[in-house]
Structures are given as C-alpha cells and as structure tokens.
PDB file of C-alpha atoms in Angstrom:
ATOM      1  CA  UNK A   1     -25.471  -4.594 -30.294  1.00  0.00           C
ATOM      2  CA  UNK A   2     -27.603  -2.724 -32.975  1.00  0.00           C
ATOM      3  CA  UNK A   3     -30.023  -5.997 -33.222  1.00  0.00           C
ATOM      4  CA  UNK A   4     -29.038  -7.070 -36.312  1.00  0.00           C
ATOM      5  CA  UNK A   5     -25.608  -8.542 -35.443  1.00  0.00           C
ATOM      6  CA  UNK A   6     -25.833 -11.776 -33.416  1.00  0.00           C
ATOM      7  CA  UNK A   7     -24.808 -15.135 -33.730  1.00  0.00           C
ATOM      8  CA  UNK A   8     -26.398 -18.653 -32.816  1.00  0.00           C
ATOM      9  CA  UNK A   9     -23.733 -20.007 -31.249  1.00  0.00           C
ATOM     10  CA  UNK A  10     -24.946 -18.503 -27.370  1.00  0.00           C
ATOM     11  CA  UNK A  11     -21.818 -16.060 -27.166  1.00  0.00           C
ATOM     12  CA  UNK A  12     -22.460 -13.619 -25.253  1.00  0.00           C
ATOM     13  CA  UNK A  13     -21.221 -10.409 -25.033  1.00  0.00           C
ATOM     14  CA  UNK A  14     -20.516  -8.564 -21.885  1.00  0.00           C
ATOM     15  CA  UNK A  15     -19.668  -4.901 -21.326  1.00  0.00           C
ATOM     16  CA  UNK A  16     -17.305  -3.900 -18.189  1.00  0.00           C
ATOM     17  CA  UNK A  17     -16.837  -0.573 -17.409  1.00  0.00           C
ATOM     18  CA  UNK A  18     -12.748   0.492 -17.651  1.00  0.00           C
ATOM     19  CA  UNK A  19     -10.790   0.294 -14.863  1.00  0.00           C
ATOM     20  CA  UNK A  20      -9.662   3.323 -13.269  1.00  0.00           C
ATOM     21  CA  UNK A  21      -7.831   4.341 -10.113  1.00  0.00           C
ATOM     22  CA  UNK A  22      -7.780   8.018  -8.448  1.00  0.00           C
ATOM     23  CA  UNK A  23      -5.991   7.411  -5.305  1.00  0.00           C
ATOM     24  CA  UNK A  24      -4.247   4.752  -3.177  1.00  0.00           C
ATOM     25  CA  UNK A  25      -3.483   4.862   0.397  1.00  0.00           C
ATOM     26  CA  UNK A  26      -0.809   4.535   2.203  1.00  0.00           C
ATOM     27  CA  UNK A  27       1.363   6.359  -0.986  1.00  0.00           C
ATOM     28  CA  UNK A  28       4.986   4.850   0.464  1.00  0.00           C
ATOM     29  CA  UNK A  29       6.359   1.653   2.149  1.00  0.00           C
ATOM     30  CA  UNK A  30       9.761   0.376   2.888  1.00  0.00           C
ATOM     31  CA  UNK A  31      11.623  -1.608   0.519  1.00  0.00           C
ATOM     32  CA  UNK A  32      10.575  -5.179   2.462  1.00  0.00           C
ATOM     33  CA  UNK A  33       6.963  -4.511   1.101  1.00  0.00           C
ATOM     34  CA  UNK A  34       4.395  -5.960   3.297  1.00  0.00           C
ATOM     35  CA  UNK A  35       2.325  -2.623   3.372  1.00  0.00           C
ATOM     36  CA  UNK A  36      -2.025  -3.198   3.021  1.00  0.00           C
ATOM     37  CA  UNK A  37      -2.399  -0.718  -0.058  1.00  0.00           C
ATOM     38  CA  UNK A  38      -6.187   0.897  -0.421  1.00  0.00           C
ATOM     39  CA  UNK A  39      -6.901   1.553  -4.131  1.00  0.00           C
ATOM     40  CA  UNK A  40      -9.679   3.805  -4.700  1.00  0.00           C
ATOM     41  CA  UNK A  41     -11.413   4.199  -8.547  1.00  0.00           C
ATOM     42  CA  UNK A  42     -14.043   3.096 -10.666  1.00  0.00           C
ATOM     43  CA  UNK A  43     -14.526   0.152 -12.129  1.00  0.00           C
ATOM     44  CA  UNK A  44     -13.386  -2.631  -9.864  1.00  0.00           C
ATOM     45  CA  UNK A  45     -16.664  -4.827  -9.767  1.00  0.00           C
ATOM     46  CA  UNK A  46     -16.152  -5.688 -13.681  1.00  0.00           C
ATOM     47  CA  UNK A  47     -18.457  -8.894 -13.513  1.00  0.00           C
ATOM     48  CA  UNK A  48     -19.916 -10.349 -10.167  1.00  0.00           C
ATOM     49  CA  UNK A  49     -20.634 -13.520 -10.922  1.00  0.00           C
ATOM     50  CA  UNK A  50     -16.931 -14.971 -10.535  1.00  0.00           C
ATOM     51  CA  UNK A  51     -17.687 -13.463  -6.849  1.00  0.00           C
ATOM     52  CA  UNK A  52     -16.259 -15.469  -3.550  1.00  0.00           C
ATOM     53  CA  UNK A  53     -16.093 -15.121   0.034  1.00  0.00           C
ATOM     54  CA  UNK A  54     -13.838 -15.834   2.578  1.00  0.00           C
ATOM     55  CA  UNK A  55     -14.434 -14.851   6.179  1.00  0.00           C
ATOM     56  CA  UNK A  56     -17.213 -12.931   5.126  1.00  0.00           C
ATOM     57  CA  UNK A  57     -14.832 -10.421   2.820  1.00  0.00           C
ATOM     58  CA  UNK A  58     -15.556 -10.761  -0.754  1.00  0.00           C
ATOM     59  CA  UNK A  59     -12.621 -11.584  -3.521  1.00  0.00           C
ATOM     60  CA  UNK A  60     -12.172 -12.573  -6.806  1.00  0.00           C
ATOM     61  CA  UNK A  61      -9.287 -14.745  -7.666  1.00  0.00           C
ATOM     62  CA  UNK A  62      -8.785 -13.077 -10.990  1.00  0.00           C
ATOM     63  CA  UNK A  63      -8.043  -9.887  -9.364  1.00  0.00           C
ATOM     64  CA  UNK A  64      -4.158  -8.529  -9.033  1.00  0.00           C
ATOM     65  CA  UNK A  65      -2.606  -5.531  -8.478  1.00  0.00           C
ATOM     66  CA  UNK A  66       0.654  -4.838 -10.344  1.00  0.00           C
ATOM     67  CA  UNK A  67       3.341  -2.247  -8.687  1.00  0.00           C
ATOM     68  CA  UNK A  68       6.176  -1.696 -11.731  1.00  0.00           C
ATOM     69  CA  UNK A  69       6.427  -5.235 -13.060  1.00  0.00           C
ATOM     70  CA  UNK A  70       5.164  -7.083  -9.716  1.00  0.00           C
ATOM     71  CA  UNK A  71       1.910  -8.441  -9.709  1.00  0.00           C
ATOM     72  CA  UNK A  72       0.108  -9.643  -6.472  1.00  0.00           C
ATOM     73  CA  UNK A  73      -3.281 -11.143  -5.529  1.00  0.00           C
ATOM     74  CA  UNK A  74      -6.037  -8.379  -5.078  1.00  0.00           C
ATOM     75  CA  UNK A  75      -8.851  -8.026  -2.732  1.00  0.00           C
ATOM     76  CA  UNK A  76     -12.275  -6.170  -4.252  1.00  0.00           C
ATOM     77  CA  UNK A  77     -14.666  -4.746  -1.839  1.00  0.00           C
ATOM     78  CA  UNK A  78     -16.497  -3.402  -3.902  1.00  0.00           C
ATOM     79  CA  UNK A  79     -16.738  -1.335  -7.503  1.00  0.00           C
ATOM     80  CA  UNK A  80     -14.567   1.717  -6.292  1.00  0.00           C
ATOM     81  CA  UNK A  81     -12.372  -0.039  -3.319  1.00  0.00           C
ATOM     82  CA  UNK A  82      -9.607  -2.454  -3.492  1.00  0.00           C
ATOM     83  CA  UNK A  83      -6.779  -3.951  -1.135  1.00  0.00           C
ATOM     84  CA  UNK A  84      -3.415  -4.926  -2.205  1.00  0.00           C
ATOM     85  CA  UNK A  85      -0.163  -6.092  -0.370  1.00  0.00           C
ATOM     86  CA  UNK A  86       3.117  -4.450  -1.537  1.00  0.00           C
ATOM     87  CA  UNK A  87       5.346  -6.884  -2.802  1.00  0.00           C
ATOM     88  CA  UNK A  88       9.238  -5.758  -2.143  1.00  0.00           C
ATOM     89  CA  UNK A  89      11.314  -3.497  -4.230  1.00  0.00           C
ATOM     90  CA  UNK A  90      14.286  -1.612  -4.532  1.00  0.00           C
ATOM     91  CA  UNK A  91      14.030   1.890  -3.424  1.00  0.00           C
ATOM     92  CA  UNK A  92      12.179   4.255  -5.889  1.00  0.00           C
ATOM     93  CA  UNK A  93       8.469   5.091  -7.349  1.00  0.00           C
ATOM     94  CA  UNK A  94       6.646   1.973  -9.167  1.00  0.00           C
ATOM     95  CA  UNK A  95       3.208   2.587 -11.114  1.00  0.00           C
ATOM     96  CA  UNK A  96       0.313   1.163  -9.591  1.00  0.00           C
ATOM     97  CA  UNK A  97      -2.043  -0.733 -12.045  1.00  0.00           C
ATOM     98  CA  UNK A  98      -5.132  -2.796 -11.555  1.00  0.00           C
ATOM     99  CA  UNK A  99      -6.329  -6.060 -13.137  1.00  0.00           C
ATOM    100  CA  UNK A 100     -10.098  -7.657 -12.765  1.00  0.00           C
ATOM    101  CA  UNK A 101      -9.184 -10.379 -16.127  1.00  0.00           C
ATOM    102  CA  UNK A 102      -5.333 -11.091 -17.174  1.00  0.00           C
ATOM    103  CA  UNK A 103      -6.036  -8.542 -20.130  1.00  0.00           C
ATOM    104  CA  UNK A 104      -8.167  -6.051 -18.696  1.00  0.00           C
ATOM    105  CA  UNK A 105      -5.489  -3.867 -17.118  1.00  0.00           C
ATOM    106  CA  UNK A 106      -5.843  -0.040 -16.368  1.00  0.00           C
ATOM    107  CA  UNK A 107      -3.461   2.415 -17.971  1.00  0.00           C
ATOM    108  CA  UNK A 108      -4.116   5.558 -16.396  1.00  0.00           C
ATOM    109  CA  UNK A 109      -0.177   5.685 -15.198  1.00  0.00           C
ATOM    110  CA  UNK A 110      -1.320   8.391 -12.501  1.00  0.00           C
ATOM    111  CA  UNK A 111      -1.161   6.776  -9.598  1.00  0.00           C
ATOM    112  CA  UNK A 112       2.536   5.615  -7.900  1.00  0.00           C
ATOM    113  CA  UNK A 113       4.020   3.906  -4.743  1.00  0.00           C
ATOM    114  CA  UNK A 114       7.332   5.014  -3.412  1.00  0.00           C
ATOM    115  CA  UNK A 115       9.425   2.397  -1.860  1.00  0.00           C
ATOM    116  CA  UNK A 116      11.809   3.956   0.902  1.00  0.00           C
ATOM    117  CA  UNK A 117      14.824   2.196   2.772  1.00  0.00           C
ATOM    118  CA  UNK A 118      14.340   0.525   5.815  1.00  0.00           C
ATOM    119  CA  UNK A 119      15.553   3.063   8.820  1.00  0.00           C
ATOM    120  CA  UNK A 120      18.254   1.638  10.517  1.00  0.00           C
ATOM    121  CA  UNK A 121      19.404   2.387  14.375  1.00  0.00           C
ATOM    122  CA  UNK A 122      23.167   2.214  14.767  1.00  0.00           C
ATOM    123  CA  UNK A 123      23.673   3.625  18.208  1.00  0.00           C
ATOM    124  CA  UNK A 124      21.594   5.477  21.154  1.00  0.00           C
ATOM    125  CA  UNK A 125      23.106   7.999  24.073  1.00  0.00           C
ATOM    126  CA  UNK A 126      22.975   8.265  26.591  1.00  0.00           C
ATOM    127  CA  UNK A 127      22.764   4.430  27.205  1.00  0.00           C
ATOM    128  CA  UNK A 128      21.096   5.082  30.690  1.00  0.00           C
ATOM    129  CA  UNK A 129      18.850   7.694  32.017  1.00  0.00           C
ATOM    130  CA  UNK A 130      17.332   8.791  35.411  1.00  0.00           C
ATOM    131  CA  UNK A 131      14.097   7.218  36.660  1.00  0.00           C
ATOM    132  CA  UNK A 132      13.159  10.715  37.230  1.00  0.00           C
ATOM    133  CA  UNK A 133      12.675  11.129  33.064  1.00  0.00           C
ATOM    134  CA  UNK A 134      12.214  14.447  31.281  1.00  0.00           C
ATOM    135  CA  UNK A 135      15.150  13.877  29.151  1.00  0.00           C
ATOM    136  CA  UNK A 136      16.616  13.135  25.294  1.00  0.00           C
ATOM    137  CA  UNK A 137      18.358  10.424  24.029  1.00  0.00           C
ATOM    138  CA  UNK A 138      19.571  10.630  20.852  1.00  0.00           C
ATOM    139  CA  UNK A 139      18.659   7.985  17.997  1.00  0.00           C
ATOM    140  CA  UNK A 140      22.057   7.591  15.073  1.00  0.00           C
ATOM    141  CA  UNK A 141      20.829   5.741  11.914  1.00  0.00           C
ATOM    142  CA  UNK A 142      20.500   6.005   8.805  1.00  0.00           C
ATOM    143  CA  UNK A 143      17.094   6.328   6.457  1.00  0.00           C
ATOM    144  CA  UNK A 144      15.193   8.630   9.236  1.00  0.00           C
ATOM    145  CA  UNK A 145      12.099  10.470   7.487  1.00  0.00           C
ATOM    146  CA  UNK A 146      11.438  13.573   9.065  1.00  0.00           C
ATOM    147  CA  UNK A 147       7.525  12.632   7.763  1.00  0.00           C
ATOM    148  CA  UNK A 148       7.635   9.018   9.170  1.00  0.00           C
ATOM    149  CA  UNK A 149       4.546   8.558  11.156  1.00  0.00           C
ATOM    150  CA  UNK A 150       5.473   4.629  12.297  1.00  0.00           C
ATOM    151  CA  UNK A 151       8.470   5.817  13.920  1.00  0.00           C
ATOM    152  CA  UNK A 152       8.843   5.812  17.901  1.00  0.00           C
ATOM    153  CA  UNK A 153      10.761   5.056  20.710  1.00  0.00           C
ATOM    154  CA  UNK A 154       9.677   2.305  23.605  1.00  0.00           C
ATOM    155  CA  UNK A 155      11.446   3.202  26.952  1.00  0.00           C
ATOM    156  CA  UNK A 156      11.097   1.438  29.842  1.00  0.00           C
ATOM    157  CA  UNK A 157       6.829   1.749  30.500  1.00  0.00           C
ATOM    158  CA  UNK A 158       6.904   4.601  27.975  1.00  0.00           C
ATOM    159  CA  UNK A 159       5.493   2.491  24.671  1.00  0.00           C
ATOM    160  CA  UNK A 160       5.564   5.227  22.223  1.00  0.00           C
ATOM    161  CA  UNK A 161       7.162   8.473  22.622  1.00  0.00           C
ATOM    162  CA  UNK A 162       7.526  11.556  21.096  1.00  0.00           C
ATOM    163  CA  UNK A 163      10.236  11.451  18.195  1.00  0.00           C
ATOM    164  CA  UNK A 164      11.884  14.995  16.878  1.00  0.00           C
ATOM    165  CA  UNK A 165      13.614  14.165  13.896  1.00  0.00           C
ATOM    166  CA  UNK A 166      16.799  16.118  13.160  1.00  0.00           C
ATOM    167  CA  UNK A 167      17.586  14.690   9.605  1.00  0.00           C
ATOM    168  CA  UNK A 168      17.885  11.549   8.275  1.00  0.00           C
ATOM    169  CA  UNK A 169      20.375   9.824  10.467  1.00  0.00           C
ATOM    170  CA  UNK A 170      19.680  11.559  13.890  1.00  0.00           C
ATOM    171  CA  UNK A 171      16.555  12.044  16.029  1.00  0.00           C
ATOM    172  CA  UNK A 172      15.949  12.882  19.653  1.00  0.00           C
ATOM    173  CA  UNK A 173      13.662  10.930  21.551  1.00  0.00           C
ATOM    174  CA  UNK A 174      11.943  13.436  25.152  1.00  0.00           C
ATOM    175  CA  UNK A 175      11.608  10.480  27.690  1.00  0.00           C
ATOM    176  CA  UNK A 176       8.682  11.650  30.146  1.00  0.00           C
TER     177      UNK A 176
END
C-alpha cells in the first residue's frame, strides 16, 4: 500500500468500492413476494472476475439481496444495476440491503420495500349486465389500493378496464 508493506507469501490485496443503493423499483409488493425488484447504486461490480453468464445475462453466484432478515439470490448487470426477487413477508416495510461477498454487506438503511396484503374479491353486482355495456359493476373486497396500478377488471372481450377505486374494500368497474 505505501511500498514498504508487503509480504512474500503472493496475497494479494484487492480494493472494492462500498456498496451503496439510491433507489429500487417497484417500492411495494404483496405479501406472496414474487415481485422482480430493480436496485439502483454504486458499487455492485465489486470484482469481475467471479463473472458468469447464463442466457447471455451476466450473474455472480455470490450476489444476494437481503429484504429484513430474508436473503435471496441476486442478479448484477452491471456496477450501478441489480435484480432481485421478493421473497414473502408479512405485511409491513423491510430494509433492502445488498451483498457482492457474505461479509461485504451495505448499511446505508435508506432504502425499504413495503409488503401489502393480497386484495381479495368477495362479491360483484350486478352479476349480469346488458350486451349493450356502458355500465358499473361494483367490486366488494378487502385490501383495494386506491394507488394499485395491477388492478383491473376482464369482462367478457373487455381485457382490462377502467377501475375507480372507492376505498379499500369497494371499487366500480365502467364496462364499455
């Protein structure tokens, strides 16, 4: 390091930079887990030559991603860019940490996942509705969230329609 420490045993010394994460994407995921997590940050690559490939997407087996006290396998793109899977959890927010080595884990704390309830449909009315459409049926459940963006309804031809959400145990669906 200052050229006058060294040894002659061939250890070598190798400096990573730390491990950092500024953002993840998607933030939330229902309690099943199962959500593709994007970590962004700095310090993913760590070193390179532990490198594989499979289906032409790099990965390093040594790589895990750790949401609260669960750890699961990572994917690393790249120095700043990293996929994980959500493992399940009880409802509530978990820290999000990365790993490159089984010590080298980061410990900003800044970054969180929130795990939601599953939404739940317990009835729909009206049961029927004309051919002619332009109507609402209305959705009772239980876990609705008015900022859900993977909820729908699939009528008939109609794959995805419009949802209004009411609060979290009703919502109207407009059938065209």
């Amino acid at each position: 390091f200052n050229h006058q420490d060294f040894t002659k045993d061939g250890v070598v010394y190798t400096f990573t930079e730390p491990i950092h994460i500024t953002d993840i994407f998607p933030k939330d995921g229902e309690t099943v887990g199962g959500v593709h997590v994007t970590i962004v940050g700095s310090g993913f690559d760590g070193n390179f030559s532990n490198m594989r490939y499979y289906d032409d997407v790099p990965f390093r087996n040594n790589a895990s991603c750790w949401f609260g006290s669960y750890e699961v396998p990572a994917t690393v793109y790249n120095r700043t860019c990293m996929l994980c899977t959500a493992p399940a959890q009880a409802v509530g927010s978990y820290n999000v940490e990365v790993s490159l080595y089984q010590n080298n884990i980061t410990t900003d704390r800044n970054v969180s996942f929130y795990y939601y309830p599953t939404p739940i449909v317990y009835k729909v009315f009206p049961t029927y509705v004309s051919t002619k459409g332009n109507m609402h049926v209305t959705i009772f459940g239980a876990n609705f969230r008015p900022r859900q963006t993977d909820f729908w309804c699939s009528v008939g031809s109609h794959e995805r329609v419009e949802v209004v959400f009411i609060n979290d145990t009703t919502a109207l669906c407009r059938i065209p």
